[in-house]
Amino acid sequence: MAAGGPGDHPLKDILHFDMNVYDTECDNLIRELAKYVPENILYQSIDLSTAFNIDETILIDLKKELLEKLNFEKNKAKS
């Protein structure tokens, strides 16, 4: 079982240890999304399994997915 320290999970690394996992834009999207969505829901709704083996195509797709989720959550919060 993981100790829960840096390097154990990309979401924890970004949110709790302020580490850079993907790139600045993507990491910041995740941090902003966490303001609207509880962390346990983020674990379930974002595929972070590629964090440590990511190429440019996967990164572009992840950014798109995160931006869509963030915009959805922001609009939901306005309602």
PDB file of N, CA and C in Angstrom:
ATOM      1  N   MET A   1       0.839  -1.173   0.000  1.00  0.00           N
ATOM      2  CA  MET A   1       0.000   0.000   0.000  1.00  0.00           C
ATOM      3  C   MET A   1       0.889   1.243   0.000  1.00  0.00           C
ATOM      4  N   ALA A   2       0.518   2.216  -0.782  1.00  0.00           N
ATOM      5  CA  ALA A   2       1.302   3.438  -0.916  1.00  0.00           C
ATOM      6  C   ALA A   2       1.254   4.261   0.372  1.00  0.00           C
ATOM      7  N   ALA A   3       2.316   4.989   0.621  1.00  0.00           N
ATOM      8  CA  ALA A   3       2.414   5.796   1.835  1.00  0.00           C
ATOM      9  C   ALA A   3       1.686   7.123   1.707  1.00  0.00           C
ATOM     10  N   GLY A   4       1.323   7.506   0.487  1.00  0.00           N
ATOM     11  CA  GLY A   4       0.619   8.761   0.282  1.00  0.00           C
ATOM     12  C   GLY A   4       1.545   9.967   0.155  1.00  0.00           C
ATOM     13  N   GLY A   5       2.782   9.722  -0.162  1.00  0.00           N
ATOM     14  CA  GLY A   5       3.741  10.799  -0.296  1.00  0.00           C
ATOM     15  C   GLY A   5       3.913  11.233  -1.742  1.00  0.00           C
ATOM     16  N   PRO A   6       4.785  12.198  -1.963  1.00  0.00           N
ATOM     17  CA  PRO A   6       5.052  12.663  -3.323  1.00  0.00           C
ATOM     18  C   PRO A   6       5.459  11.517  -4.242  1.00  0.00           C
ATOM     19  N   GLY A   7       4.894  11.539  -5.443  1.00  0.00           N
ATOM     20  CA  GLY A   7       5.212  10.523  -6.435  1.00  0.00           C
ATOM     21  C   GLY A   7       4.296   9.322  -6.414  1.00  0.00           C
ATOM     22  N   ASP A   8       3.397   9.246  -5.432  1.00  0.00           N
ATOM     23  CA  ASP A   8       2.503   8.090  -5.338  1.00  0.00           C
ATOM     24  C   ASP A   8       1.309   8.180  -6.289  1.00  0.00           C
ATOM     25  N   HIS A   9       0.796   9.377  -6.511  1.00  0.00           N
ATOM     26  CA  HIS A   9      -0.368   9.538  -7.379  1.00  0.00           C
ATOM     27  C   HIS A   9      -0.348  10.939  -7.975  1.00  0.00           C
ATOM     28  N   PRO A  10      -0.583  11.059  -9.294  1.00  0.00           N
ATOM     29  CA  PRO A  10      -0.485  12.375  -9.942  1.00  0.00           C
ATOM     30  C   PRO A  10      -1.436  13.419  -9.366  1.00  0.00           C
ATOM     31  N   LEU A  11      -2.642  13.028  -9.001  1.00  0.00           N
ATOM     32  CA  LEU A  11      -3.585  14.008  -8.464  1.00  0.00           C
ATOM     33  C   LEU A  11      -3.114  14.537  -7.111  1.00  0.00           C
ATOM     34  N   LYS A  12      -2.661  13.643  -6.252  1.00  0.00           N
ATOM     35  CA  LYS A  12      -2.106  14.065  -4.958  1.00  0.00           C
ATOM     36  C   LYS A  12      -0.877  14.947  -5.161  1.00  0.00           C
ATOM     37  N   ASP A  13      -0.034  14.575  -6.104  1.00  0.00           N
ATOM     38  CA  ASP A  13       1.168  15.366  -6.361  1.00  0.00           C
ATOM     39  C   ASP A  13       0.810  16.802  -6.753  1.00  0.00           C
ATOM     40  N   ILE A  14      -0.201  16.945  -7.595  1.00  0.00           N
ATOM     41  CA  ILE A  14      -0.610  18.274  -8.062  1.00  0.00           C
ATOM     42  C   ILE A  14      -1.301  19.057  -6.958  1.00  0.00           C
ATOM     43  N   LEU A  15      -2.258  18.434  -6.274  1.00  0.00           N
ATOM     44  CA  LEU A  15      -3.102  19.155  -5.324  1.00  0.00           C
ATOM     45  C   LEU A  15      -2.484  19.322  -3.938  1.00  0.00           C
ATOM     46  N   HIS A  16      -1.731  18.347  -3.486  1.00  0.00           N
ATOM     47  CA  HIS A  16      -1.229  18.396  -2.107  1.00  0.00           C
ATOM     48  C   HIS A  16       0.248  18.740  -1.992  1.00  0.00           C
ATOM     49  N   PHE A  17       0.999  18.422  -3.019  1.00  0.00           N
ATOM     50  CA  PHE A  17       2.442  18.662  -2.945  1.00  0.00           C
ATOM     51  C   PHE A  17       2.908  19.727  -3.928  1.00  0.00           C
ATOM     52  N   ASP A  18       1.939  20.351  -4.634  1.00  0.00           N
ATOM     53  CA  ASP A  18       2.216  21.439  -5.584  1.00  0.00           C
ATOM     54  C   ASP A  18       3.337  21.076  -6.568  1.00  0.00           C
ATOM     55  N   MET A  19       3.316  19.820  -6.983  1.00  0.00           N
ATOM     56  CA  MET A  19       4.311  19.342  -7.948  1.00  0.00           C
ATOM     57  C   MET A  19       3.795  19.555  -9.365  1.00  0.00           C
ATOM     58  N   ASN A  20       4.691  19.605 -10.306  1.00  0.00           N
ATOM     59  CA  ASN A  20       4.339  19.656 -11.717  1.00  0.00           C
ATOM     60  C   ASN A  20       4.368  18.230 -12.247  1.00  0.00           C
ATOM     61  N   VAL A  21       3.233  17.782 -12.782  1.00  0.00           N
ATOM     62  CA  VAL A  21       3.123  16.418 -13.270  1.00  0.00           C
ATOM     63  C   VAL A  21       3.036  16.415 -14.791  1.00  0.00           C
ATOM     64  N   TYR A  22       2.139  17.202 -15.336  1.00  0.00           N
ATOM     65  CA  TYR A  22       1.938  17.230 -16.796  1.00  0.00           C
ATOM     66  C   TYR A  22       2.684  18.419 -17.377  1.00  0.00           C
ATOM     67  N   ASP A  23       2.033  19.549 -17.386  1.00  0.00           N
ATOM     68  CA  ASP A  23       2.665  20.821 -17.738  1.00  0.00           C
ATOM     69  C   ASP A  23       1.912  21.879 -16.950  1.00  0.00           C
ATOM     70  N   THR A  24       2.375  23.105 -16.987  1.00  0.00           N
ATOM     71  CA  THR A  24       1.786  24.157 -16.165  1.00  0.00           C
ATOM     72  C   THR A  24       0.301  24.332 -16.445  1.00  0.00           C
ATOM     73  N   GLU A  25      -0.081  24.370 -17.708  1.00  0.00           N
ATOM     74  CA  GLU A  25      -1.476  24.589 -18.067  1.00  0.00           C
ATOM     75  C   GLU A  25      -2.377  23.471 -17.540  1.00  0.00           C
ATOM     76  N   CYS A  26      -1.994  22.265 -17.778  1.00  0.00           N
ATOM     77  CA  CYS A  26      -2.784  21.113 -17.367  1.00  0.00           C
ATOM     78  C   CYS A  26      -2.864  21.019 -15.841  1.00  0.00           C
ATOM     79  N   ASP A  27      -1.752  21.179 -15.165  1.00  0.00           N
ATOM     80  CA  ASP A  27      -1.735  21.125 -13.703  1.00  0.00           C
ATOM     81  C   ASP A  27      -2.621  22.216 -13.115  1.00  0.00           C
ATOM     82  N   ASN A  28      -2.579  23.410 -13.696  1.00  0.00           N
ATOM     83  CA  ASN A  28      -3.415  24.503 -13.200  1.00  0.00           C
ATOM     84  C   ASN A  28      -4.895  24.250 -13.464  1.00  0.00           C
ATOM     85  N   LEU A  29      -5.219  23.615 -14.578  1.00  0.00           N
ATOM     86  CA  LEU A  29      -6.617  23.246 -14.833  1.00  0.00           C
ATOM     87  C   LEU A  29      -7.109  22.282 -13.759  1.00  0.00           C
ATOM     88  N   ILE A  30      -6.284  21.334 -13.386  1.00  0.00           N
ATOM     89  CA  ILE A  30      -6.657  20.381 -12.341  1.00  0.00           C
ATOM     90  C   ILE A  30      -6.833  21.103 -11.014  1.00  0.00           C
ATOM     91  N   ARG A  31      -5.944  22.017 -10.685  1.00  0.00           N
ATOM     92  CA  ARG A  31      -6.058  22.773  -9.428  1.00  0.00           C
ATOM     93  C   ARG A  31      -7.343  23.603  -9.408  1.00  0.00           C
ATOM     94  N   GLU A  32      -7.663  24.229 -10.526  1.00  0.00           N
ATOM     95  CA  GLU A  32      -8.879  25.033 -10.585  1.00  0.00           C
ATOM     96  C   GLU A  32     -10.124  24.144 -10.525  1.00  0.00           C
ATOM     97  N   LEU A  33     -10.085  23.027 -11.216  1.00  0.00           N
ATOM     98  CA  LEU A  33     -11.212  22.097 -11.196  1.00  0.00           C
ATOM     99  C   LEU A  33     -11.461  21.590  -9.777  1.00  0.00           C
ATOM    100  N   ALA A  34     -10.417  21.413  -9.002  1.00  0.00           N
ATOM    101  CA  ALA A  34     -10.548  20.933  -7.629  1.00  0.00           C
ATOM    102  C   ALA A  34     -11.281  21.924  -6.732  1.00  0.00           C
ATOM    103  N   LYS A  35     -11.394  23.167  -7.162  1.00  0.00           N
ATOM    104  CA  LYS A  35     -12.170  24.156  -6.410  1.00  0.00           C
ATOM    105  C   LYS A  35     -13.667  23.889  -6.528  1.00  0.00           C
ATOM    106  N   TYR A  36     -14.067  23.187  -7.581  1.00  0.00           N
ATOM    107  CA  TYR A  36     -15.479  22.938  -7.864  1.00  0.00           C
ATOM    108  C   TYR A  36     -15.897  21.488  -7.607  1.00  0.00           C
ATOM    109  N   VAL A  37     -14.948  20.592  -7.665  1.00  0.00           N
ATOM    110  CA  VAL A  37     -15.250  19.158  -7.594  1.00  0.00           C
ATOM    111  C   VAL A  37     -14.449  18.533  -6.451  1.00  0.00           C
ATOM    112  N   PRO A  38     -15.123  17.771  -5.575  1.00  0.00           N
ATOM    113  CA  PRO A  38     -14.378  17.103  -4.503  1.00  0.00           C
ATOM    114  C   PRO A  38     -13.305  16.163  -5.065  1.00  0.00           C
ATOM    115  N   GLU A  39     -12.247  16.039  -4.327  1.00  0.00           N
ATOM    116  CA  GLU A  39     -11.097  15.252  -4.795  1.00  0.00           C
ATOM    117  C   GLU A  39     -11.463  13.814  -5.128  1.00  0.00           C
ATOM    118  N   ASN A  40     -12.319  13.199  -4.316  1.00  0.00           N
ATOM    119  CA  ASN A  40     -12.678  11.811  -4.599  1.00  0.00           C
ATOM    120  C   ASN A  40     -13.428  11.679  -5.925  1.00  0.00           C
ATOM    121  N   ILE A  41     -14.169  12.697  -6.319  1.00  0.00           N
ATOM    122  CA  ILE A  41     -14.859  12.697  -7.610  1.00  0.00           C
ATOM    123  C   ILE A  41     -13.846  12.889  -8.735  1.00  0.00           C
ATOM    124  N   LEU A  42     -12.850  13.733  -8.513  1.00  0.00           N
ATOM    125  CA  LEU A  42     -11.796  13.910  -9.521  1.00  0.00           C
ATOM    126  C   LEU A  42     -11.084  12.591  -9.792  1.00  0.00           C
ATOM    127  N   TYR A  43     -10.816  11.834  -8.741  1.00  0.00           N
ATOM    128  CA  TYR A  43     -10.170  10.529  -8.912  1.00  0.00           C
ATOM    129  C   TYR A  43     -10.977   9.641  -9.849  1.00  0.00           C
ATOM    130  N   GLN A  44     -12.297   9.711  -9.706  1.00  0.00           N
ATOM    131  CA  GLN A  44     -13.173   8.845 -10.486  1.00  0.00           C
ATOM    132  C   GLN A  44     -13.419   9.362 -11.900  1.00  0.00           C
ATOM    133  N   SER A  45     -13.337  10.671 -12.097  1.00  0.00           N
ATOM    134  CA  SER A  45     -13.785  11.234 -13.366  1.00  0.00           C
ATOM    135  C   SER A  45     -12.672  11.596 -14.344  1.00  0.00           C
ATOM    136  N   ILE A  46     -11.433  11.524 -13.912  1.00  0.00           N
ATOM    137  CA  ILE A  46     -10.318  11.871 -14.786  1.00  0.00           C
ATOM    138  C   ILE A  46      -9.369  10.683 -14.873  1.00  0.00           C
ATOM    139  N   ASP A  47      -9.028  10.309 -16.090  1.00  0.00           N
ATOM    140  CA  ASP A  47      -8.073   9.219 -16.279  1.00  0.00           C
ATOM    141  C   ASP A  47      -6.666   9.775 -16.142  1.00  0.00           C
ATOM    142  N   LEU A  48      -6.094   9.555 -14.985  1.00  0.00           N
ATOM    143  CA  LEU A  48      -4.751  10.056 -14.710  1.00  0.00           C
ATOM    144  C   LEU A  48      -3.693   8.976 -14.838  1.00  0.00           C
ATOM    145  N   SER A  49      -4.082   7.837 -15.375  1.00  0.00           N
ATOM    146  CA  SER A  49      -3.179   6.690 -15.434  1.00  0.00           C
ATOM    147  C   SER A  49      -1.985   6.909 -16.354  1.00  0.00           C
ATOM    148  N   THR A  50      -2.084   7.866 -17.234  1.00  0.00           N
ATOM    149  CA  THR A  50      -1.001   8.108 -18.188  1.00  0.00           C
ATOM    150  C   THR A  50       0.000   9.160 -17.696  1.00  0.00           C
ATOM    151  N   ALA A  51      -0.134   9.601 -16.461  1.00  0.00           N
ATOM    152  CA  ALA A  51       0.637  10.740 -15.968  1.00  0.00           C
ATOM    153  C   ALA A  51       2.139  10.600 -16.147  1.00  0.00           C
ATOM    154  N   PHE A  52       2.645   9.420 -15.946  1.00  0.00           N
ATOM    155  CA  PHE A  52       4.098   9.277 -15.961  1.00  0.00           C
ATOM    156  C   PHE A  52       4.612   8.674 -17.261  1.00  0.00           C
ATOM    157  N   ASN A  53       3.712   8.553 -18.235  1.00  0.00           N
ATOM    158  CA  ASN A  53       4.094   8.050 -19.554  1.00  0.00           C
ATOM    159  C   ASN A  53       3.203   8.741 -20.582  1.00  0.00           C
ATOM    160  N   ILE A  54       3.407  10.036 -20.727  1.00  0.00           N
ATOM    161  CA  ILE A  54       2.478  10.831 -21.523  1.00  0.00           C
ATOM    162  C   ILE A  54       3.189  11.394 -22.749  1.00  0.00           C
ATOM    163  N   ASP A  55       2.466  11.396 -23.858  1.00  0.00           N
ATOM    164  CA  ASP A  55       3.006  12.039 -25.054  1.00  0.00           C
ATOM    165  C   ASP A  55       2.131  13.248 -25.388  1.00  0.00           C
ATOM    166  N   GLU A  56       2.535  13.993 -26.382  1.00  0.00           N
ATOM    167  CA  GLU A  56       1.858  15.255 -26.711  1.00  0.00           C
ATOM    168  C   GLU A  56       0.389  15.053 -27.078  1.00  0.00           C
ATOM    169  N   THR A  57       0.062  13.992 -27.788  1.00  0.00           N
ATOM    170  CA  THR A  57      -1.324  13.734 -28.183  1.00  0.00           C
ATOM    171  C   THR A  57      -2.196  13.474 -26.964  1.00  0.00           C
ATOM    172  N   ILE A  58      -1.712  12.667 -26.047  1.00  0.00           N
ATOM    173  CA  ILE A  58      -2.465  12.376 -24.829  1.00  0.00           C
ATOM    174  C   ILE A  58      -2.628  13.642 -23.998  1.00  0.00           C
ATOM    175  N   LEU A  59      -1.588  14.447 -23.914  1.00  0.00           N
ATOM    176  CA  LEU A  59      -1.634  15.690 -23.157  1.00  0.00           C
ATOM    177  C   LEU A  59      -2.673  16.647 -23.738  1.00  0.00           C
ATOM    178  N   ILE A  60      -2.721  16.767 -25.041  1.00  0.00           N
ATOM    179  CA  ILE A  60      -3.713  17.633 -25.691  1.00  0.00           C
ATOM    180  C   ILE A  60      -5.123  17.154 -25.377  1.00  0.00           C
ATOM    181  N   ASP A  61      -5.341  15.848 -25.455  1.00  0.00           N
ATOM    182  CA  ASP A  61      -6.662  15.285 -25.146  1.00  0.00           C
ATOM    183  C   ASP A  61      -7.025  15.503 -23.679  1.00  0.00           C
ATOM    184  N   LEU A  62      -6.075  15.342 -22.784  1.00  0.00           N
ATOM    185  CA  LEU A  62      -6.333  15.542 -21.360  1.00  0.00           C
ATOM    186  C   LEU A  62      -6.687  16.999 -21.083  1.00  0.00           C
ATOM    187  N   LYS A  63      -5.960  17.931 -21.681  1.00  0.00           N
ATOM    188  CA  LYS A  63      -6.259  19.348 -21.497  1.00  0.00           C
ATOM    189  C   LYS A  63      -7.663  19.680 -21.974  1.00  0.00           C
ATOM    190  N   LYS A  64      -8.029  19.128 -23.114  1.00  0.00           N
ATOM    191  CA  LYS A  64      -9.372  19.357 -23.656  1.00  0.00           C
ATOM    192  C   LYS A  64     -10.424  18.827 -22.689  1.00  0.00           C
ATOM    193  N   GLU A  65     -10.218  17.613 -22.196  1.00  0.00           N
ATOM    194  CA  GLU A  65     -11.151  17.003 -21.246  1.00  0.00           C
ATOM    195  C   GLU A  65     -11.263  17.838 -19.970  1.00  0.00           C
ATOM    196  N   LEU A  66     -10.139  18.276 -19.442  1.00  0.00           N
ATOM    197  CA  LEU A  66     -10.142  19.069 -18.213  1.00  0.00           C
ATOM    198  C   LEU A  66     -10.842  20.403 -18.415  1.00  0.00           C
ATOM    199  N   LEU A  67     -10.579  21.058 -19.540  1.00  0.00           N
ATOM    200  CA  LEU A  67     -11.206  22.336 -19.821  1.00  0.00           C
ATOM    201  C   LEU A  67     -12.720  22.194 -19.958  1.00  0.00           C
ATOM    202  N   GLU A  68     -13.164  21.137 -20.617  1.00  0.00           N
ATOM    203  CA  GLU A  68     -14.600  20.884 -20.746  1.00  0.00           C
ATOM    204  C   GLU A  68     -15.228  20.658 -19.377  1.00  0.00           C
ATOM    205  N   LYS A  69     -14.594  19.864 -18.537  1.00  0.00           N
ATOM    206  CA  LYS A  69     -15.119  19.608 -17.198  1.00  0.00           C
ATOM    207  C   LYS A  69     -15.135  20.884 -16.372  1.00  0.00           C
ATOM    208  N   LEU A  70     -14.077  21.676 -16.473  1.00  0.00           N
ATOM    209  CA  LEU A  70     -14.006  22.919 -15.717  1.00  0.00           C
ATOM    210  C   LEU A  70     -15.102  23.878 -16.154  1.00  0.00           C
ATOM    211  N   ASN A  71     -15.291  24.044 -17.449  1.00  0.00           N
ATOM    212  CA  ASN A  71     -16.344  24.938 -17.945  1.00  0.00           C
ATOM    213  C   ASN A  71     -17.720  24.459 -17.514  1.00  0.00           C
ATOM    214  N   PHE A  72     -17.939  23.153 -17.550  1.00  0.00           N
ATOM    215  CA  PHE A  72     -19.208  22.590 -17.100  1.00  0.00           C
ATOM    216  C   PHE A  72     -19.440  22.914 -15.623  1.00  0.00           C
ATOM    217  N   GLU A  73     -18.438  22.698 -14.799  1.00  0.00           N
ATOM    218  CA  GLU A  73     -18.567  22.933 -13.360  1.00  0.00           C
ATOM    219  C   GLU A  73     -18.749  24.425 -13.050  1.00  0.00           C
ATOM    220  N   LYS A  74     -18.060  25.296 -13.774  1.00  0.00           N
ATOM    221  CA  LYS A  74     -18.236  26.733 -13.582  1.00  0.00           C
ATOM    222  C   LYS A  74     -19.652  27.161 -13.941  1.00  0.00           C
ATOM    223  N   ASN A  75     -20.166  26.660 -15.043  1.00  0.00           N
ATOM    224  CA  ASN A  75     -21.527  26.991 -15.454  1.00  0.00           C
ATOM    225  C   ASN A  75     -22.537  26.458 -14.461  1.00  0.00           C
ATOM    226  N   LYS A  76     -22.299  25.272 -13.949  1.00  0.00           N
ATOM    227  CA  LYS A  76     -23.185  24.665 -12.954  1.00  0.00           C
ATOM    228  C   LYS A  76     -23.192  25.509 -11.684  1.00  0.00           C
ATOM    229  N   ALA A  77     -22.040  26.015 -11.292  1.00  0.00           N
ATOM    230  CA  ALA A  77     -21.938  26.826 -10.084  1.00  0.00           C
ATOM    231  C   ALA A  77     -22.665  28.164 -10.221  1.00  0.00           C
ATOM    232  N   LYS A  78     -22.743  28.679 -11.454  1.00  0.00           N
ATOM    233  CA  LYS A  78     -23.442  29.944 -11.704  1.00  0.00           C
ATOM    234  C   LYS A  78     -24.948  29.792 -11.575  1.00  0.00           C
ATOM    235  N   SER A  79     -25.434  28.612 -11.823  1.00  0.00           N
ATOM    236  CA  SER A  79     -26.892  28.375 -11.830  1.00  0.00           C
ATOM    237  C   SER A  79     -27.478  28.388 -10.436  1.00  0.00           C
TER     238      SER A  79
END
